[in-house]
Every structure is written in C-alpha cells, then in structure tokens.
Tab-separated table of N, CA and C in Angstrom:
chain	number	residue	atom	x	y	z
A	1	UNK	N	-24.232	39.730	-13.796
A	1	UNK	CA	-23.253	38.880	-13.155
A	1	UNK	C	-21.900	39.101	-13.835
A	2	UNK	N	-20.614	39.170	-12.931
A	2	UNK	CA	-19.586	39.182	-13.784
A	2	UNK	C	-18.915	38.140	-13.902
A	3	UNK	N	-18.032	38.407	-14.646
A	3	UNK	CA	-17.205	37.052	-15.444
A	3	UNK	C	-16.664	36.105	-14.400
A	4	UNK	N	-16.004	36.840	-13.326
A	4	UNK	CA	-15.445	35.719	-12.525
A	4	UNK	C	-16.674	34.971	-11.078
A	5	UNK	N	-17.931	35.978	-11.441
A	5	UNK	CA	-19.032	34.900	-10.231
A	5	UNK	C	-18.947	34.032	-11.351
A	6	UNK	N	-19.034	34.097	-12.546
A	6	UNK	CA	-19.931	32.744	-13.479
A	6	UNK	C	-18.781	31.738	-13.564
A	7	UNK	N	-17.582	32.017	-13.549
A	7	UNK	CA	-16.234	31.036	-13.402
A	7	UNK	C	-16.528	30.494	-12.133
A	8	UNK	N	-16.364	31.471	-11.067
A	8	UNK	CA	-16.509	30.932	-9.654
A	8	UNK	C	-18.102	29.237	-9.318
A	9	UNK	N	-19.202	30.169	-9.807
A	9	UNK	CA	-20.020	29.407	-10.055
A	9	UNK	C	-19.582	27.723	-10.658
A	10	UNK	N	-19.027	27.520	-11.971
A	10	UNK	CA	-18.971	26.808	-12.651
A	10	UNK	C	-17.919	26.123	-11.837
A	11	UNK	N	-17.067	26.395	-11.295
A	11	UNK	CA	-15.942	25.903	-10.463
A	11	UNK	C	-16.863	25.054	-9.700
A	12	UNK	N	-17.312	25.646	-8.513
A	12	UNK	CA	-17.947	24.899	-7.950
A	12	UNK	C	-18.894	23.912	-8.061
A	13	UNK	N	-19.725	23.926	-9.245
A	13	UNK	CA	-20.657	22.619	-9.729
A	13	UNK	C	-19.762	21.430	-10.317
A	14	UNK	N	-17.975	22.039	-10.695
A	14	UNK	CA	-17.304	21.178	-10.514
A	14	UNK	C	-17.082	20.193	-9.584
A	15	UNK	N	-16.496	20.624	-8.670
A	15	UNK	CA	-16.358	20.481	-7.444
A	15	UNK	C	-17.696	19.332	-6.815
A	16	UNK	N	-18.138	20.053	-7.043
A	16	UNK	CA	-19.833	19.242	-6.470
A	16	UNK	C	-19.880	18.069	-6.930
A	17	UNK	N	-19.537	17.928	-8.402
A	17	UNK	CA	-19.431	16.708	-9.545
A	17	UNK	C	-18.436	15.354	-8.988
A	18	UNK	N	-17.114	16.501	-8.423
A	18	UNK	CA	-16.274	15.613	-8.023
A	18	UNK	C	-16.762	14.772	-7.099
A	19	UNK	N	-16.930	15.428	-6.084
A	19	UNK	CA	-17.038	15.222	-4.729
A	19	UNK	C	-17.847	13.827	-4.775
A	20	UNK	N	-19.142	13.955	-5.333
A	20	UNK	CA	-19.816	12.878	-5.564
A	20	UNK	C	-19.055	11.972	-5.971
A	21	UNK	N	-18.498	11.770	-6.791
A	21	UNK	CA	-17.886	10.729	-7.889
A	21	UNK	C	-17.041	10.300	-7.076
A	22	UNK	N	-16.153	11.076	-6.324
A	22	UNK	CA	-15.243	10.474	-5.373
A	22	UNK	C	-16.065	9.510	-4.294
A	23	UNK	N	-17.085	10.122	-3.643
A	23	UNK	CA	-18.040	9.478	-2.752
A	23	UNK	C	-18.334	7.991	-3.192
A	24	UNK	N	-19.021	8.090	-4.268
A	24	UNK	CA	-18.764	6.808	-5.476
A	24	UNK	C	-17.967	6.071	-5.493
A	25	UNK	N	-16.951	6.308	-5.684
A	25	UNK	CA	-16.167	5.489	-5.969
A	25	UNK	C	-15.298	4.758	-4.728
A	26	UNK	N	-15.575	6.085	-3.804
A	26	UNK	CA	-15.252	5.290	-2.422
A	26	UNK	C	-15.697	4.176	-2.049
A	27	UNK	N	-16.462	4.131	-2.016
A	27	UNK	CA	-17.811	3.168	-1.971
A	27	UNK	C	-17.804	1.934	-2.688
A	28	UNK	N	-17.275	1.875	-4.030
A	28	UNK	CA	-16.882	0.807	-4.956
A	28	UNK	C	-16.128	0.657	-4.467
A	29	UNK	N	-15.099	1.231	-4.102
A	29	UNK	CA	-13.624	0.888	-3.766
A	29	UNK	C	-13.470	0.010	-2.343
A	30	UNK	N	-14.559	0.408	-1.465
A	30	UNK	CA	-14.845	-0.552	-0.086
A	30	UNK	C	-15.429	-1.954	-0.721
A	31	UNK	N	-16.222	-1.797	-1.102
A	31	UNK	CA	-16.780	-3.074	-1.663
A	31	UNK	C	-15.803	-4.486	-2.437
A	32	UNK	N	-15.106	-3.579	-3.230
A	32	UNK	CA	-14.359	-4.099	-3.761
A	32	UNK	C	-13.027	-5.321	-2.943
A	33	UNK	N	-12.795	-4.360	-1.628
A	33	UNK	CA	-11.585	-4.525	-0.837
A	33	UNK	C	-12.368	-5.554	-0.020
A	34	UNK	N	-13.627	-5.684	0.346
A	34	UNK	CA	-14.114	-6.162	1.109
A	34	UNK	C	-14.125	-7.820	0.479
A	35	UNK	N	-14.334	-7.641	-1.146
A	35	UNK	CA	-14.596	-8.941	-1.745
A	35	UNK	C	-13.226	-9.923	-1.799
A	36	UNK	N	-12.251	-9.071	-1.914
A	36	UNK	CA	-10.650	-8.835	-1.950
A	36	UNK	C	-10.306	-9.851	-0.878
A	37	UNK	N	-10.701	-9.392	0.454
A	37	UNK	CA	-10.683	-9.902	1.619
A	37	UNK	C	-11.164	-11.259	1.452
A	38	UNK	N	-12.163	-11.690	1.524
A	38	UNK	CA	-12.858	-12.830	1.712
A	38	UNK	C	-12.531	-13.951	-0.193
A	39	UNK	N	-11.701	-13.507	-0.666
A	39	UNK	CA	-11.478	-13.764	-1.850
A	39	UNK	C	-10.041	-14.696	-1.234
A	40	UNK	N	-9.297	-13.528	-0.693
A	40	UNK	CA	-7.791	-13.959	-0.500
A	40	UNK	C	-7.785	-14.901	0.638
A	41	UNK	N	-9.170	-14.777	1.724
A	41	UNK	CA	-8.765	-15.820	2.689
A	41	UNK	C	-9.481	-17.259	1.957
A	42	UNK	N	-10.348	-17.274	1.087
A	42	UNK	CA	-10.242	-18.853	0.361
A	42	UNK	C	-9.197	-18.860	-0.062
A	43	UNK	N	-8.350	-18.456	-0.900
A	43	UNK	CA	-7.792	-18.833	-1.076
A	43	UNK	C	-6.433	-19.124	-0.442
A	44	UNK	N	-6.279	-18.698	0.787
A	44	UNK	CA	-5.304	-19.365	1.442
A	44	UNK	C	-5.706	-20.473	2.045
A	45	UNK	N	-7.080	-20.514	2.235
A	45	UNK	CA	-7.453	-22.472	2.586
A	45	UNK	C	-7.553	-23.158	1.796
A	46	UNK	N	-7.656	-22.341	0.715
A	46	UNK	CA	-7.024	-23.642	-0.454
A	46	UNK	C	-5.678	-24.194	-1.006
A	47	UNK	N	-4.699	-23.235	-0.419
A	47	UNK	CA	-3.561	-23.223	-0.746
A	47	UNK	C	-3.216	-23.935	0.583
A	48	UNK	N	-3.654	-24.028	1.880
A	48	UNK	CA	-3.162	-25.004	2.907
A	48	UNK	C	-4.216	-26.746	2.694
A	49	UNK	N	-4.749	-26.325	1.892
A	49	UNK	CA	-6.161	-27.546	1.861
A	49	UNK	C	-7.093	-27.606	3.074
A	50	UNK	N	-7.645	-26.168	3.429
A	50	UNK	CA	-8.408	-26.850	4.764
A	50	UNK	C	-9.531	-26.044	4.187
A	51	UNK	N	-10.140	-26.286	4.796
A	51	UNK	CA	-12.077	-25.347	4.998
A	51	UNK	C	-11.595	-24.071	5.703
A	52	UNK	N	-11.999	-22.841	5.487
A	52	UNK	CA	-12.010	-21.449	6.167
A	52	UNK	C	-12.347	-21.568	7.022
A	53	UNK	N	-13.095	-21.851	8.076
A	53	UNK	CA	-13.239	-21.872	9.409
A	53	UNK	C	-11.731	-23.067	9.900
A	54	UNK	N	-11.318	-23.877	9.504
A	54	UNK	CA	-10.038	-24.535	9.710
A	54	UNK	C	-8.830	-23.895	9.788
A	55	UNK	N	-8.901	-22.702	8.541
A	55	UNK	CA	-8.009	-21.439	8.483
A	55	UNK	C	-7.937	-20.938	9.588
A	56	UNK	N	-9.137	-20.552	10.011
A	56	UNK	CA	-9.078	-19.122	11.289
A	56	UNK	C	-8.736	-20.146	12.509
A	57	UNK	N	-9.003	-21.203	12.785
A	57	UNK	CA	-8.596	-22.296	13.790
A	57	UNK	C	-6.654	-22.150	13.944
A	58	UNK	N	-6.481	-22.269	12.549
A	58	UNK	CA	-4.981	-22.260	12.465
A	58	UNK	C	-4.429	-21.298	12.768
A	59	UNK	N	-4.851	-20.697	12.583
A	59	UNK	CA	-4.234	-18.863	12.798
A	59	UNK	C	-4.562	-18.640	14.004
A	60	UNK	N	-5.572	-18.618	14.451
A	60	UNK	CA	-5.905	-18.094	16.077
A	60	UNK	C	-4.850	-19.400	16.836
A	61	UNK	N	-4.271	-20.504	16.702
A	61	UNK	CA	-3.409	-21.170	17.237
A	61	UNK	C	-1.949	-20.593	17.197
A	62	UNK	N	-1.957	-20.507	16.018
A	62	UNK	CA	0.155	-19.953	15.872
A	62	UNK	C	0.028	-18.534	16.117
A	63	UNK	N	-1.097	-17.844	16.485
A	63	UNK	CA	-0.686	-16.405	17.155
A	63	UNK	C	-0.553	-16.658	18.394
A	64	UNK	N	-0.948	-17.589	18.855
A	64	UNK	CA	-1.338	-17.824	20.093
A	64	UNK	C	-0.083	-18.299	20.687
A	65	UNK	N	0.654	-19.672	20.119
A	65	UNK	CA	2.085	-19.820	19.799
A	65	UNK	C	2.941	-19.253	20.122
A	66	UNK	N	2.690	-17.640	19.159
A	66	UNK	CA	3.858	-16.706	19.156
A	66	UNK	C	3.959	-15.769	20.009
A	67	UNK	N	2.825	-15.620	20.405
A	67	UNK	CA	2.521	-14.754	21.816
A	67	UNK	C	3.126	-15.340	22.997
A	68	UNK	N	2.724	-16.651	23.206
A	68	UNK	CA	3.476	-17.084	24.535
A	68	UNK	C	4.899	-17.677	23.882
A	69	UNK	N	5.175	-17.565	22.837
A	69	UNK	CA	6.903	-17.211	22.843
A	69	UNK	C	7.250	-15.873	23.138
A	70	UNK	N	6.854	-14.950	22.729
A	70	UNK	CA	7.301	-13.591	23.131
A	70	UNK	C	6.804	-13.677	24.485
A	71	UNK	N	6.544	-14.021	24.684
A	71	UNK	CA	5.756	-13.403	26.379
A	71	UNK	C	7.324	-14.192	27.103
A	72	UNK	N	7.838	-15.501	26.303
A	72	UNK	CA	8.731	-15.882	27.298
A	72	UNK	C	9.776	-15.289	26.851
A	73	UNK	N	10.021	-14.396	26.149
A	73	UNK	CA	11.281	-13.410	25.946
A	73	UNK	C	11.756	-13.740	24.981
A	74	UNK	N	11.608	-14.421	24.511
A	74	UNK	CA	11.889	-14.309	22.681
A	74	UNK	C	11.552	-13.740	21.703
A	75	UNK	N	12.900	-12.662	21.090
A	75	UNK	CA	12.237	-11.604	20.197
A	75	UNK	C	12.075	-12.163	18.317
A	76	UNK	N	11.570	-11.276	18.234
A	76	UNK	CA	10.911	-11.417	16.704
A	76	UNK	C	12.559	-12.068	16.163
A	77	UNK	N	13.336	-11.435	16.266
A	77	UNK	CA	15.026	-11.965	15.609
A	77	UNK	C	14.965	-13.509	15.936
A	78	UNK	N	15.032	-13.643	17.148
A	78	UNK	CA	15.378	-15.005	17.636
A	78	UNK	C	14.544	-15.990	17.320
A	79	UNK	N	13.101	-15.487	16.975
A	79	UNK	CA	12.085	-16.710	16.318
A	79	UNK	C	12.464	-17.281	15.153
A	80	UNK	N	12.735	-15.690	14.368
A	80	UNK	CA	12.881	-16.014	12.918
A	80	UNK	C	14.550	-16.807	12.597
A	81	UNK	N	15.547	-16.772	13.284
A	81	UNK	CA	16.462	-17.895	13.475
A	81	UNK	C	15.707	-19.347	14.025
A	82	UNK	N	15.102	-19.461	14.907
A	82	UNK	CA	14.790	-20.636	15.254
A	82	UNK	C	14.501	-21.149	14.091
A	83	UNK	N	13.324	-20.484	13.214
A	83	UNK	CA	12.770	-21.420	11.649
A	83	UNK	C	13.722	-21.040	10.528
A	84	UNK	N	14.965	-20.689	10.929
A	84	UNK	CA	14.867	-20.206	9.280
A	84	UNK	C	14.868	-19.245	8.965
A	85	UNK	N	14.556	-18.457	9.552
A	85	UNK	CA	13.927	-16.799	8.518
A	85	UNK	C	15.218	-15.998	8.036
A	86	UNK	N	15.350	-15.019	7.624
A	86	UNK	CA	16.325	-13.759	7.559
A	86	UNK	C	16.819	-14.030	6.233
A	87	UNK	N	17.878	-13.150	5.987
A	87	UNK	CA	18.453	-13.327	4.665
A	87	UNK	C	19.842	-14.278	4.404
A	88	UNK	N	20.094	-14.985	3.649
A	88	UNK	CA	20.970	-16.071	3.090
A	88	UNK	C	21.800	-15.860	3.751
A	89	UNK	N	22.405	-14.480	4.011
A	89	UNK	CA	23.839	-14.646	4.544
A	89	UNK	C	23.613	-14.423	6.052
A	90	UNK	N	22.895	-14.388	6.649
A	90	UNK	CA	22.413	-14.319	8.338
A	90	UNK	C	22.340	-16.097	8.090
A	91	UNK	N	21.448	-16.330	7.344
A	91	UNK	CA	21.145	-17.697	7.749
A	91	UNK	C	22.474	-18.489	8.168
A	92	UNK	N	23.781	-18.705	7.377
A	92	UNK	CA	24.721	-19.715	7.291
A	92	UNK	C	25.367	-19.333	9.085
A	93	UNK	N	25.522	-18.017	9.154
A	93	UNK	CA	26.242	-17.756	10.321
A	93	UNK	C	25.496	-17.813	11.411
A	94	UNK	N	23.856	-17.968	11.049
A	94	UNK	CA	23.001	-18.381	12.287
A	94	UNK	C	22.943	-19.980	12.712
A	95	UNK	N	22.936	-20.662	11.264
A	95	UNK	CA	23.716	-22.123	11.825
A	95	UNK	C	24.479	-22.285	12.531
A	96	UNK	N	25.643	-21.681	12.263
A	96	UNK	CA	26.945	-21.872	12.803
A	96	UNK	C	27.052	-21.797	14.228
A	97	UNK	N	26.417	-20.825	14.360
A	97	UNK	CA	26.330	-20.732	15.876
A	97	UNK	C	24.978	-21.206	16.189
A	98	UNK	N	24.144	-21.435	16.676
A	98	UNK	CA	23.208	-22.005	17.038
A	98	UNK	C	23.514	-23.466	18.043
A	99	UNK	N	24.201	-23.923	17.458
A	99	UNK	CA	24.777	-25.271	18.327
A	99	UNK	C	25.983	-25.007	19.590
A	100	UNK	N	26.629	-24.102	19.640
A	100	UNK	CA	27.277	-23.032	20.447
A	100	UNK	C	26.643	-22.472	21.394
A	101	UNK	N	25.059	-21.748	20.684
A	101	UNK	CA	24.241	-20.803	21.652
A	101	UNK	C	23.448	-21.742	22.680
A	102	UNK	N	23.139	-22.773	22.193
A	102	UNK	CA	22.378	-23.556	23.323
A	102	UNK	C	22.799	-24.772	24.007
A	103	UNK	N	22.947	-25.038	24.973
A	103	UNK	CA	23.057	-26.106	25.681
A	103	UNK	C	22.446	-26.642	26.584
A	104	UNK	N	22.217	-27.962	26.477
A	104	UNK	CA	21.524	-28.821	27.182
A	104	UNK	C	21.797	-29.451	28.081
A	105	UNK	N	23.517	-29.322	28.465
A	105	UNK	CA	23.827	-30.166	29.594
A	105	UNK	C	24.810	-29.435	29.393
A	106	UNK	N	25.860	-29.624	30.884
A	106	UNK	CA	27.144	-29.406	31.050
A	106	UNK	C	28.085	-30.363	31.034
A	107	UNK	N	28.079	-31.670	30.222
A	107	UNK	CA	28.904	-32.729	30.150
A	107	UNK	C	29.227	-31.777	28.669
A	108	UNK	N	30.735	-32.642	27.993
A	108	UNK	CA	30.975	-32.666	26.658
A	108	UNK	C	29.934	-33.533	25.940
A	109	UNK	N	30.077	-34.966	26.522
A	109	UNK	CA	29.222	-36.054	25.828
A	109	UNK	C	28.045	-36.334	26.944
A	110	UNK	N	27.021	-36.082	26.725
A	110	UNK	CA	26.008	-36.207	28.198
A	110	UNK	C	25.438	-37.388	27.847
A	111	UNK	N	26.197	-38.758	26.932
A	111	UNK	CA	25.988	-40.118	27.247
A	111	UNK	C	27.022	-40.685	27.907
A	112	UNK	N	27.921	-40.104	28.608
A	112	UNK	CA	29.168	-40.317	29.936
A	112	UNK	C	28.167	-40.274	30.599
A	113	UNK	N	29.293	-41.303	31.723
A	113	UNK	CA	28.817	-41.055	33.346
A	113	UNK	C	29.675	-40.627	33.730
C-alpha cells in the first residue's frame, strides 16, 4: 500500500468519526431546542400569570385580532402607531398627528347643534 492510500484511508475513518458525532449531536441539539420550546412557553404563562393552555387561548385570539385588522387594511406601520410601537422619535410626531389623522365628525365641536 502506498503512503497516500493509508493517508487517504485514515482521512476517511475521519470523516466517518465526524459524521457520526455530528449526527449526535444533531440529535442533542433537537432535543435540546425542543425542551427550549416548551421551557420558554411556561414561562411566558408565568410571566402573564395564566395556565399554558390560557397562553395558547391568548395568542390564538390577538392573531386573530390582527388578522382581521390587516384584512381591514391596516398595515403593520399603522398598528404599531395605534399602540405605541416604533422608535422615540416616530413616537412624539406620531402623537402629534394622530388627532389630525382621524376624525369623527365634521363639526369643530360635535357637542353644537
């Protein structure tokens, strides 16, 4: 045998070594993510105070929410003004106008007659 089959050889039982170990660890690594998962959703029902099935109640509601807001044409921008959202300096100038952007009547004072 020459020098470079027995390198070649040895390469590959490398390889083989890896492969496994990676397989391995894949495998830990699912497990892991999986525990991850069900780890992080207690603890967001504990951080709202409800029971996990109360969680997924809540959530399957405000998607539900946000869906038939978008469905009525309100984009992701315009939600996140409605609550609040964006950065400090959007926020002040989203106040500002906000009372401008919507109206509810066409009187000045709509307690006139």
């Amino acid at each position: 045998m020459g020098i470079y089959t027995e390198k070649r050889d040895q390469l590959i039982e490398k390889i083989k070594g890896l492969e496994k170990r990676i397989a391995s660890d894949t495998a830990k690594k699912k497990t892991l993510e999986d525990k991850l998962k069900k780890v992080s959703r207690l603890a967001m029902a504990e951080e709202y105070n409800c029971k996990p099935r109360e969680l997924d109640e809540i959530i399957i509601s405000e998607h539900s929410l946000l869906q038939k807001l978008r469905a009525s044409g309100l984009s992701d921008e315009e939600l996140l003004k409605l609550v609040g959202g964006g950065n400090a300096e959007n926020e002040k100038s989203d106040t500002a106008d906000f009372g401008q952007q919507i109206s509810f009547t066409d009187k000045a004072n709509p307690y006139e007659d």
